[in-house]
């Protein structure tokens, strides 16, 4: 009996050690990742400010930062993986929608349609994204290091109240500005007849994307408001089952 109990104790200790090792590795990776992303968006912010100071105009700004923007925004797909494997306790669906919508805006709207790259709406959502991401990744970094300044915590859960709607306005205006060019060019569309016997119209796809903001934006916005109440005011949020 004593031997059996000792074996059980040893096994339990080994399991606990493995869990601690995995937790330490996950924390180290998340810290590195968030520092890198904070630095990346700071580089973007400085590049945008430098361009505007030197040129005195926003025209050409997007093209000057496009490569860096595409890299860091696309790399954010890693965050969906973080949620999926459980090292971050956030909804895979919420994270996936947010990350993929950004990637769609970068690759399939702004990057693909050069005629809209100088629109004011592009600069609007770029500025909003940059401020949001610097704040968000800074918050995660300091939180992981257990040294979270209050002003970063405050910024994380207050700035979005204004920035989130402004970002959505910028994105919607950019997609709307892209519609005439998409319709004339027929880009990313497939017309019948073709060997695949499939029809797809990117123009109407973009209209559906615009309409999808109607149900999605309130859900994501109120999700952040619930998080804000929980973090800043200590409210316990009870989620109702459907």
PDB file of C-alpha atoms in Angstrom:
ATOM      1  CA  UNK A   1       0.000   0.000   0.000  1.00  0.00           C
ATOM      2  CA  UNK A   2       2.798   2.405   0.901  1.00  0.00           C
ATOM      3  CA  UNK A   3       4.537   1.739  -2.408  1.00  0.00           C
ATOM      4  CA  UNK A   4       1.310   2.400  -4.335  1.00  0.00           C
ATOM      5  CA  UNK A   5       0.754   5.682  -2.509  1.00  0.00           C
ATOM      6  CA  UNK A   6       4.354   6.754  -3.152  1.00  0.00           C
ATOM      7  CA  UNK A   7       3.995   5.933  -6.859  1.00  0.00           C
ATOM      8  CA  UNK A   8       0.831   8.028  -6.995  1.00  0.00           C
ATOM      9  CA  UNK A   9       2.554  10.939  -5.278  1.00  0.00           C
ATOM     10  CA  UNK A  10       5.541  10.775  -7.663  1.00  0.00           C
ATOM     11  CA  UNK A  11       3.236  10.658 -10.680  1.00  0.00           C
ATOM     12  CA  UNK A  12       1.243  13.625  -9.391  1.00  0.00           C
ATOM     13  CA  UNK A  13       4.448  15.611  -8.873  1.00  0.00           C
ATOM     14  CA  UNK A  14       5.625  14.792 -12.410  1.00  0.00           C
ATOM     15  CA  UNK A  15       2.293  15.933 -13.845  1.00  0.00           C
ATOM     16  CA  UNK A  16       2.459  19.172 -11.861  1.00  0.00           C
ATOM     17  CA  UNK A  17       6.015  19.790 -13.054  1.00  0.00           C
ATOM     18  CA  UNK A  18       4.961  19.216 -16.669  1.00  0.00           C
ATOM     19  CA  UNK A  19       2.062  21.639 -16.265  1.00  0.00           C
ATOM     20  CA  UNK A  20       4.366  24.291 -14.751  1.00  0.00           C
ATOM     21  CA  UNK A  21       6.868  23.812 -17.569  1.00  0.00           C
ATOM     22  CA  UNK A  22       4.143  24.168 -20.209  1.00  0.00           C
ATOM     23  CA  UNK A  23       2.754  27.229 -18.450  1.00  0.00           C
ATOM     24  CA  UNK A  24       6.207  28.829 -18.266  1.00  0.00           C
ATOM     25  CA  UNK A  25       6.853  28.146 -21.955  1.00  0.00           C
ATOM     26  CA  UNK A  26       3.448  29.548 -22.924  1.00  0.00           C
ATOM     27  CA  UNK A  27       4.056  32.682 -20.849  1.00  0.00           C
ATOM     28  CA  UNK A  28       7.518  33.152 -22.356  1.00  0.00           C
ATOM     29  CA  UNK A  29       6.153  32.789 -25.887  1.00  0.00           C
ATOM     30  CA  UNK A  30       3.201  35.134 -25.261  1.00  0.00           C
ATOM     31  CA  UNK A  31       5.522  37.726 -23.729  1.00  0.00           C
ATOM     32  CA  UNK A  32       7.865  37.565 -26.726  1.00  0.00           C
ATOM     33  CA  UNK A  33       4.946  37.669 -29.157  1.00  0.00           C
ATOM     34  CA  UNK A  34       3.301  40.705 -27.543  1.00  0.00           C
ATOM     35  CA  UNK A  35       6.586  42.613 -27.274  1.00  0.00           C
ATOM     36  CA  UNK A  36       7.254  41.929 -30.956  1.00  0.00           C
ATOM     37  CA  UNK A  37       3.764  43.044 -31.991  1.00  0.00           C
ATOM     38  CA  UNK A  38       3.978  46.180 -29.843  1.00  0.00           C
ATOM     39  CA  UNK A  39       7.286  47.025 -31.500  1.00  0.00           C
ATOM     40  CA  UNK A  40       5.860  46.313 -34.954  1.00  0.00           C
ATOM     41  CA  UNK A  41       2.912  48.663 -34.539  1.00  0.00           C
ATOM     42  CA  UNK A  42       5.182  51.317 -32.993  1.00  0.00           C
ATOM     43  CA  UNK A  43       7.332  51.096 -36.123  1.00  0.00           C
ATOM     44  CA  UNK A  44       4.181  51.601 -38.215  1.00  0.00           C
ATOM     45  CA  UNK A  45       3.149  54.600 -36.099  1.00  0.00           C
ATOM     46  CA  UNK A  46       6.563  56.242 -36.448  1.00  0.00           C
ATOM     47  CA  UNK A  47       6.644  55.536 -40.195  1.00  0.00           C
ATOM     48  CA  UNK A  48       3.236  57.182 -40.664  1.00  0.00           C
ATOM     49  CA  UNK A  49       4.212  60.244 -38.623  1.00  0.00           C
ATOM     50  CA  UNK A  50       7.538  60.583 -40.429  1.00  0.00           C
ATOM     51  CA  UNK A  51       5.857  60.314 -43.843  1.00  0.00           C
ATOM     52  CA  UNK A  52       3.255  62.964 -43.015  1.00  0.00           C
ATOM     53  CA  UNK A  53       5.857  65.340 -41.538  1.00  0.00           C
ATOM     54  CA  UNK A  54       8.097  64.991 -44.595  1.00  0.00           C
ATOM     55  CA  UNK A  55       5.409  65.013 -47.302  1.00  0.00           C
ATOM     56  CA  UNK A  56       2.711  67.124 -45.678  1.00  0.00           C
ATOM     57  CA  UNK A  57       0.020  64.883 -47.179  1.00  0.00           C
ATOM     58  CA  UNK A  58      -1.530  61.470 -46.632  1.00  0.00           C
ATOM     59  CA  UNK A  59      -1.296  60.610 -50.322  1.00  0.00           C
ATOM     60  CA  UNK A  60       1.183  57.801 -50.800  1.00  0.00           C
ATOM     61  CA  UNK A  61       1.253  56.984 -47.080  1.00  0.00           C
ATOM     62  CA  UNK A  62      -0.396  53.589 -47.457  1.00  0.00           C
ATOM     63  CA  UNK A  63       2.069  52.417 -50.104  1.00  0.00           C
ATOM     64  CA  UNK A  64       4.989  53.508 -47.919  1.00  0.00           C
ATOM     65  CA  UNK A  65       3.918  51.257 -45.027  1.00  0.00           C
ATOM     66  CA  UNK A  66       2.084  48.501 -46.926  1.00  0.00           C
ATOM     67  CA  UNK A  67       4.738  45.802 -46.559  1.00  0.00           C
ATOM     68  CA  UNK A  68       5.126  46.269 -42.793  1.00  0.00           C
ATOM     69  CA  UNK A  69       1.359  46.507 -42.302  1.00  0.00           C
ATOM     70  CA  UNK A  70       0.715  43.301 -44.256  1.00  0.00           C
ATOM     71  CA  UNK A  71       3.351  41.399 -42.305  1.00  0.00           C
ATOM     72  CA  UNK A  72       2.215  42.316 -38.790  1.00  0.00           C
ATOM     73  CA  UNK A  73      -1.504  42.169 -39.515  1.00  0.00           C
ATOM     74  CA  UNK A  74      -1.214  38.762 -41.184  1.00  0.00           C
ATOM     75  CA  UNK A  75       1.027  37.455 -38.399  1.00  0.00           C
ATOM     76  CA  UNK A  76      -1.850  38.172 -35.998  1.00  0.00           C
ATOM     77  CA  UNK A  77      -3.417  34.909 -37.251  1.00  0.00           C
ATOM     78  CA  UNK A  78      -1.219  33.307 -34.605  1.00  0.00           C
ATOM     79  CA  UNK A  79      -3.687  34.681 -32.039  1.00  0.00           C
ATOM     80  CA  UNK A  80      -6.428  32.420 -33.358  1.00  0.00           C
ATOM     81  CA  UNK A  81      -4.061  29.505 -32.707  1.00  0.00           C
ATOM     82  CA  UNK A  82      -3.433  30.767 -29.180  1.00  0.00           C
ATOM     83  CA  UNK A  83      -7.169  30.583 -28.488  1.00  0.00           C
ATOM     84  CA  UNK A  84      -7.595  27.222 -30.210  1.00  0.00           C
ATOM     85  CA  UNK A  85      -4.904  25.458 -28.142  1.00  0.00           C
ATOM     86  CA  UNK A  86      -6.020  27.143 -24.923  1.00  0.00           C
ATOM     87  CA  UNK A  87      -2.993  29.225 -23.933  1.00  0.00           C
ATOM     88  CA  UNK A  88      -5.219  32.321 -24.152  1.00  0.00           C
ATOM     89  CA  UNK A  89      -8.710  32.208 -22.641  1.00  0.00           C
ATOM     90  CA  UNK A  90     -10.560  34.071 -25.367  1.00  0.00           C
ATOM     91  CA  UNK A  91     -13.242  32.943 -27.801  1.00  0.00           C
ATOM     92  CA  UNK A  92     -11.805  31.481 -30.998  1.00  0.00           C
ATOM     93  CA  UNK A  93     -14.811  32.852 -32.908  1.00  0.00           C
ATOM     94  CA  UNK A  94     -14.485  36.424 -31.594  1.00  0.00           C
ATOM     95  CA  UNK A  95     -10.731  36.469 -32.200  1.00  0.00           C
ATOM     96  CA  UNK A  96     -11.109  34.844 -35.609  1.00  0.00           C
ATOM     97  CA  UNK A  97     -13.704  37.367 -36.773  1.00  0.00           C
ATOM     98  CA  UNK A  98     -11.600  40.331 -35.630  1.00  0.00           C
ATOM     99  CA  UNK A  99      -8.314  39.085 -37.116  1.00  0.00           C
ATOM    100  CA  UNK A 100      -9.772  37.815 -40.388  1.00  0.00           C
ATOM    101  CA  UNK A 101     -11.762  41.009 -41.001  1.00  0.00           C
ATOM    102  CA  UNK A 102      -8.547  43.010 -40.637  1.00  0.00           C
ATOM    103  CA  UNK A 103      -6.659  40.691 -42.999  1.00  0.00           C
ATOM    104  CA  UNK A 104      -9.518  40.948 -45.498  1.00  0.00           C
ATOM    105  CA  UNK A 105      -9.349  44.755 -45.354  1.00  0.00           C
ATOM    106  CA  UNK A 106      -5.587  44.739 -45.910  1.00  0.00           C
ATOM    107  CA  UNK A 107      -5.178  42.077 -48.608  1.00  0.00           C
ATOM    108  CA  UNK A 108      -8.476  41.989 -50.501  1.00  0.00           C
ATOM    109  CA  UNK A 109      -9.517  45.638 -50.323  1.00  0.00           C
ATOM    110  CA  UNK A 110      -6.764  48.183 -49.764  1.00  0.00           C
ATOM    111  CA  UNK A 111      -3.832  46.232 -51.179  1.00  0.00           C
ATOM    112  CA  UNK A 112      -5.770  44.936 -54.194  1.00  0.00           C
ATOM    113  CA  UNK A 113      -7.402  48.206 -55.270  1.00  0.00           C
ATOM    114  CA  UNK A 114      -4.721  50.866 -55.682  1.00  0.00           C
ATOM    115  CA  UNK A 115      -7.261  53.528 -56.664  1.00  0.00           C
ATOM    116  CA  UNK A 116      -8.551  53.736 -53.086  1.00  0.00           C
ATOM    117  CA  UNK A 117      -5.229  53.713 -51.246  1.00  0.00           C
ATOM    118  CA  UNK A 118      -5.205  57.512 -50.930  1.00  0.00           C
ATOM    119  CA  UNK A 119      -8.735  57.739 -49.531  1.00  0.00           C
ATOM    120  CA  UNK A 120      -9.061  59.557 -46.202  1.00  0.00           C
ATOM    121  CA  UNK A 121     -11.026  56.566 -44.895  1.00  0.00           C
ATOM    122  CA  UNK A 122      -7.941  54.356 -45.316  1.00  0.00           C
ATOM    123  CA  UNK A 123      -5.892  56.718 -43.170  1.00  0.00           C
ATOM    124  CA  UNK A 124      -8.727  56.790 -40.624  1.00  0.00           C
ATOM    125  CA  UNK A 125      -8.802  53.045 -40.041  1.00  0.00           C
ATOM    126  CA  UNK A 126      -4.984  52.825 -40.178  1.00  0.00           C
ATOM    127  CA  UNK A 127      -4.595  55.413 -37.417  1.00  0.00           C
ATOM    128  CA  UNK A 128      -7.313  53.724 -35.340  1.00  0.00           C
ATOM    129  CA  UNK A 129      -5.773  50.267 -35.806  1.00  0.00           C
ATOM    130  CA  UNK A 130      -2.318  51.546 -34.893  1.00  0.00           C
ATOM    131  CA  UNK A 131      -3.386  53.262 -31.666  1.00  0.00           C
ATOM    132  CA  UNK A 132      -5.571  50.290 -30.734  1.00  0.00           C
ATOM    133  CA  UNK A 133      -2.879  47.684 -31.332  1.00  0.00           C
ATOM    134  CA  UNK A 134      -0.109  49.578 -29.544  1.00  0.00           C
ATOM    135  CA  UNK A 135      -2.407  49.919 -26.537  1.00  0.00           C
ATOM    136  CA  UNK A 136      -3.631  46.311 -26.694  1.00  0.00           C
ATOM    137  CA  UNK A 137      -0.251  44.619 -27.080  1.00  0.00           C
ATOM    138  CA  UNK A 138       1.317  46.893 -24.452  1.00  0.00           C
ATOM    139  CA  UNK A 139      -1.464  45.889 -22.059  1.00  0.00           C
ATOM    140  CA  UNK A 140      -0.867  42.183 -22.679  1.00  0.00           C
ATOM    141  CA  UNK A 141       2.918  42.562 -22.334  1.00  0.00           C
ATOM    142  CA  UNK A 142       2.851  44.417 -19.011  1.00  0.00           C
ATOM    143  CA  UNK A 143       0.118  42.120 -17.714  1.00  0.00           C
ATOM    144  CA  UNK A 144       2.253  39.064 -18.447  1.00  0.00           C
ATOM    145  CA  UNK A 145       5.196  40.723 -16.704  1.00  0.00           C
ATOM    146  CA  UNK A 146       2.964  41.498 -13.683  1.00  0.00           C
ATOM    147  CA  UNK A 147       3.798  45.205 -13.894  1.00  0.00           C
ATOM    148  CA  UNK A 148       0.719  46.802 -15.441  1.00  0.00           C
ATOM    149  CA  UNK A 149       0.659  50.620 -15.273  1.00  0.00           C
ATOM    150  CA  UNK A 150      -2.830  51.905 -14.598  1.00  0.00           C
ATOM    151  CA  UNK A 151      -2.808  54.336 -17.540  1.00  0.00           C
ATOM    152  CA  UNK A 152      -2.278  51.424 -19.972  1.00  0.00           C
ATOM    153  CA  UNK A 153      -5.086  49.473 -18.322  1.00  0.00           C
ATOM    154  CA  UNK A 154      -7.280  52.586 -18.504  1.00  0.00           C
ATOM    155  CA  UNK A 155      -6.387  53.187 -22.165  1.00  0.00           C
ATOM    156  CA  UNK A 156      -7.049  49.555 -23.097  1.00  0.00           C
ATOM    157  CA  UNK A 157     -10.586  49.633 -21.703  1.00  0.00           C
ATOM    158  CA  UNK A 158     -11.598  53.215 -22.517  1.00  0.00           C
ATOM    159  CA  UNK A 159     -10.075  54.292 -25.824  1.00  0.00           C
ATOM    160  CA  UNK A 160     -11.981  51.583 -27.725  1.00  0.00           C
ATOM    161  CA  UNK A 161     -15.272  53.327 -26.879  1.00  0.00           C
ATOM    162  CA  UNK A 162     -14.367  55.985 -29.454  1.00  0.00           C
ATOM    163  CA  UNK A 163     -11.770  54.164 -31.574  1.00  0.00           C
ATOM    164  CA  UNK A 164     -13.843  51.071 -32.358  1.00  0.00           C
ATOM    165  CA  UNK A 165     -16.734  52.982 -34.033  1.00  0.00           C
ATOM    166  CA  UNK A 166     -14.239  55.244 -35.861  1.00  0.00           C
ATOM    167  CA  UNK A 167     -12.384  52.192 -37.174  1.00  0.00           C
ATOM    168  CA  UNK A 168     -15.623  50.633 -38.390  1.00  0.00           C
ATOM    169  CA  UNK A 169     -16.582  53.885 -40.145  1.00  0.00           C
ATOM    170  CA  UNK A 170     -13.187  53.967 -41.861  1.00  0.00           C
ATOM    171  CA  UNK A 171     -13.473  50.341 -42.962  1.00  0.00           C
ATOM    172  CA  UNK A 172     -17.033  50.727 -44.283  1.00  0.00           C
ATOM    173  CA  UNK A 173     -16.198  53.921 -46.169  1.00  0.00           C
ATOM    174  CA  UNK A 174     -13.166  52.213 -47.724  1.00  0.00           C
ATOM    175  CA  UNK A 175     -15.187  49.201 -48.883  1.00  0.00           C
ATOM    176  CA  UNK A 176     -17.874  51.526 -50.235  1.00  0.00           C
ATOM    177  CA  UNK A 177     -15.226  53.514 -52.147  1.00  0.00           C
ATOM    178  CA  UNK A 178     -13.937  50.237 -53.635  1.00  0.00           C
ATOM    179  CA  UNK A 179     -17.312  49.147 -55.044  1.00  0.00           C
ATOM    180  CA  UNK A 180     -17.213  51.132 -58.343  1.00  0.00           C
ATOM    181  CA  UNK A 181     -13.705  49.878 -59.170  1.00  0.00           C
ATOM    182  CA  UNK A 182     -14.646  46.278 -58.347  1.00  0.00           C
ATOM    183  CA  UNK A 183     -17.764  46.499 -60.506  1.00  0.00           C
ATOM    184  CA  UNK A 184     -15.909  47.923 -63.515  1.00  0.00           C
ATOM    185  CA  UNK A 185     -12.941  45.558 -63.321  1.00  0.00           C
ATOM    186  CA  UNK A 186     -14.798  42.378 -62.342  1.00  0.00           C
ATOM    187  CA  UNK A 187     -11.886  41.485 -60.067  1.00  0.00           C
ATOM    188  CA  UNK A 188     -12.051  38.208 -58.127  1.00  0.00           C
ATOM    189  CA  UNK A 189     -15.296  37.380 -59.952  1.00  0.00           C
ATOM    190  CA  UNK A 190     -16.218  34.302 -61.970  1.00  0.00           C
ATOM    191  CA  UNK A 191     -18.795  34.527 -64.759  1.00  0.00           C
ATOM    192  CA  UNK A 192     -20.756  31.740 -66.340  1.00  0.00           C
ATOM    193  CA  UNK A 193     -20.123  29.797 -68.442  1.00  0.00           C
ATOM    194  CA  UNK A 194     -16.817  28.422 -67.138  1.00  0.00           C
ATOM    195  CA  UNK A 195     -15.311  24.961 -66.721  1.00  0.00           C
ATOM    196  CA  UNK A 196     -16.144  24.917 -63.002  1.00  0.00           C
ATOM    197  CA  UNK A 197     -19.788  25.872 -63.645  1.00  0.00           C
ATOM    198  CA  UNK A 198     -19.592  28.273 -60.695  1.00  0.00           C
ATOM    199  CA  UNK A 199     -20.552  31.934 -60.562  1.00  0.00           C
ATOM    200  CA  UNK A 200     -19.126  34.412 -58.058  1.00  0.00           C
ATOM    201  CA  UNK A 201     -19.442  38.195 -58.005  1.00  0.00           C
ATOM    202  CA  UNK A 202     -16.990  39.987 -55.738  1.00  0.00           C
ATOM    203  CA  UNK A 203     -19.027  43.204 -55.996  1.00  0.00           C
ATOM    204  CA  UNK A 204     -22.042  41.593 -54.302  1.00  0.00           C
ATOM    205  CA  UNK A 205     -19.708  39.819 -51.885  1.00  0.00           C
ATOM    206  CA  UNK A 206     -18.502  43.233 -50.688  1.00  0.00           C
ATOM    207  CA  UNK A 207     -22.080  44.423 -50.272  1.00  0.00           C
ATOM    208  CA  UNK A 208     -22.721  41.374 -48.071  1.00  0.00           C
ATOM    209  CA  UNK A 209     -19.568  42.206 -46.095  1.00  0.00           C
ATOM    210  CA  UNK A 210     -20.872  45.761 -45.534  1.00  0.00           C
ATOM    211  CA  UNK A 211     -24.242  44.408 -44.365  1.00  0.00           C
ATOM    212  CA  UNK A 212     -22.518  41.901 -42.052  1.00  0.00           C
ATOM    213  CA  UNK A 213     -21.260  44.803 -39.940  1.00  0.00           C
ATOM    214  CA  UNK A 214     -24.855  45.413 -38.814  1.00  0.00           C
ATOM    215  CA  UNK A 215     -25.115  42.251 -36.664  1.00  0.00           C
ATOM    216  CA  UNK A 216     -21.386  41.784 -35.936  1.00  0.00           C
ATOM    217  CA  UNK A 217     -20.359  45.256 -34.771  1.00  0.00           C
ATOM    218  CA  UNK A 218     -22.839  45.484 -31.842  1.00  0.00           C
ATOM    219  CA  UNK A 219     -21.883  42.002 -30.631  1.00  0.00           C
ATOM    220  CA  UNK A 220     -18.159  42.747 -30.589  1.00  0.00           C
ATOM    221  CA  UNK A 221     -18.657  46.241 -29.168  1.00  0.00           C
ATOM    222  CA  UNK A 222     -20.877  45.106 -26.313  1.00  0.00           C
ATOM    223  CA  UNK A 223     -18.487  42.219 -25.652  1.00  0.00           C
ATOM    224  CA  UNK A 224     -15.751  44.815 -25.055  1.00  0.00           C
ATOM    225  CA  UNK A 225     -18.077  46.883 -22.864  1.00  0.00           C
ATOM    226  CA  UNK A 226     -18.752  43.807 -20.705  1.00  0.00           C
ATOM    227  CA  UNK A 227     -15.009  43.203 -20.457  1.00  0.00           C
ATOM    228  CA  UNK A 228     -14.536  46.845 -19.475  1.00  0.00           C
ATOM    229  CA  UNK A 229     -17.053  46.578 -16.628  1.00  0.00           C
ATOM    230  CA  UNK A 230     -15.446  43.387 -15.386  1.00  0.00           C
ATOM    231  CA  UNK A 231     -11.853  44.668 -15.469  1.00  0.00           C
ATOM    232  CA  UNK A 232     -12.292  48.299 -14.378  1.00  0.00           C
ATOM    233  CA  UNK A 233     -15.242  47.970 -12.039  1.00  0.00           C
ATOM    234  CA  UNK A 234     -14.963  44.361 -10.898  1.00  0.00           C
ATOM    235  CA  UNK A 235     -18.468  43.440 -12.056  1.00  0.00           C
ATOM    236  CA  UNK A 236     -19.226  39.754 -12.426  1.00  0.00           C
ATOM    237  CA  UNK A 237     -20.699  39.211 -15.885  1.00  0.00           C
ATOM    238  CA  UNK A 238     -23.131  36.300 -16.063  1.00  0.00           C
ATOM    239  CA  UNK A 239     -23.494  34.953 -19.595  1.00  0.00           C
ATOM    240  CA  UNK A 240     -26.930  33.583 -20.417  1.00  0.00           C
ATOM    241  CA  UNK A 241     -27.189  30.251 -22.172  1.00  0.00           C
ATOM    242  CA  UNK A 242     -29.020  30.294 -25.478  1.00  0.00           C
TER     243      UNK A 242
END
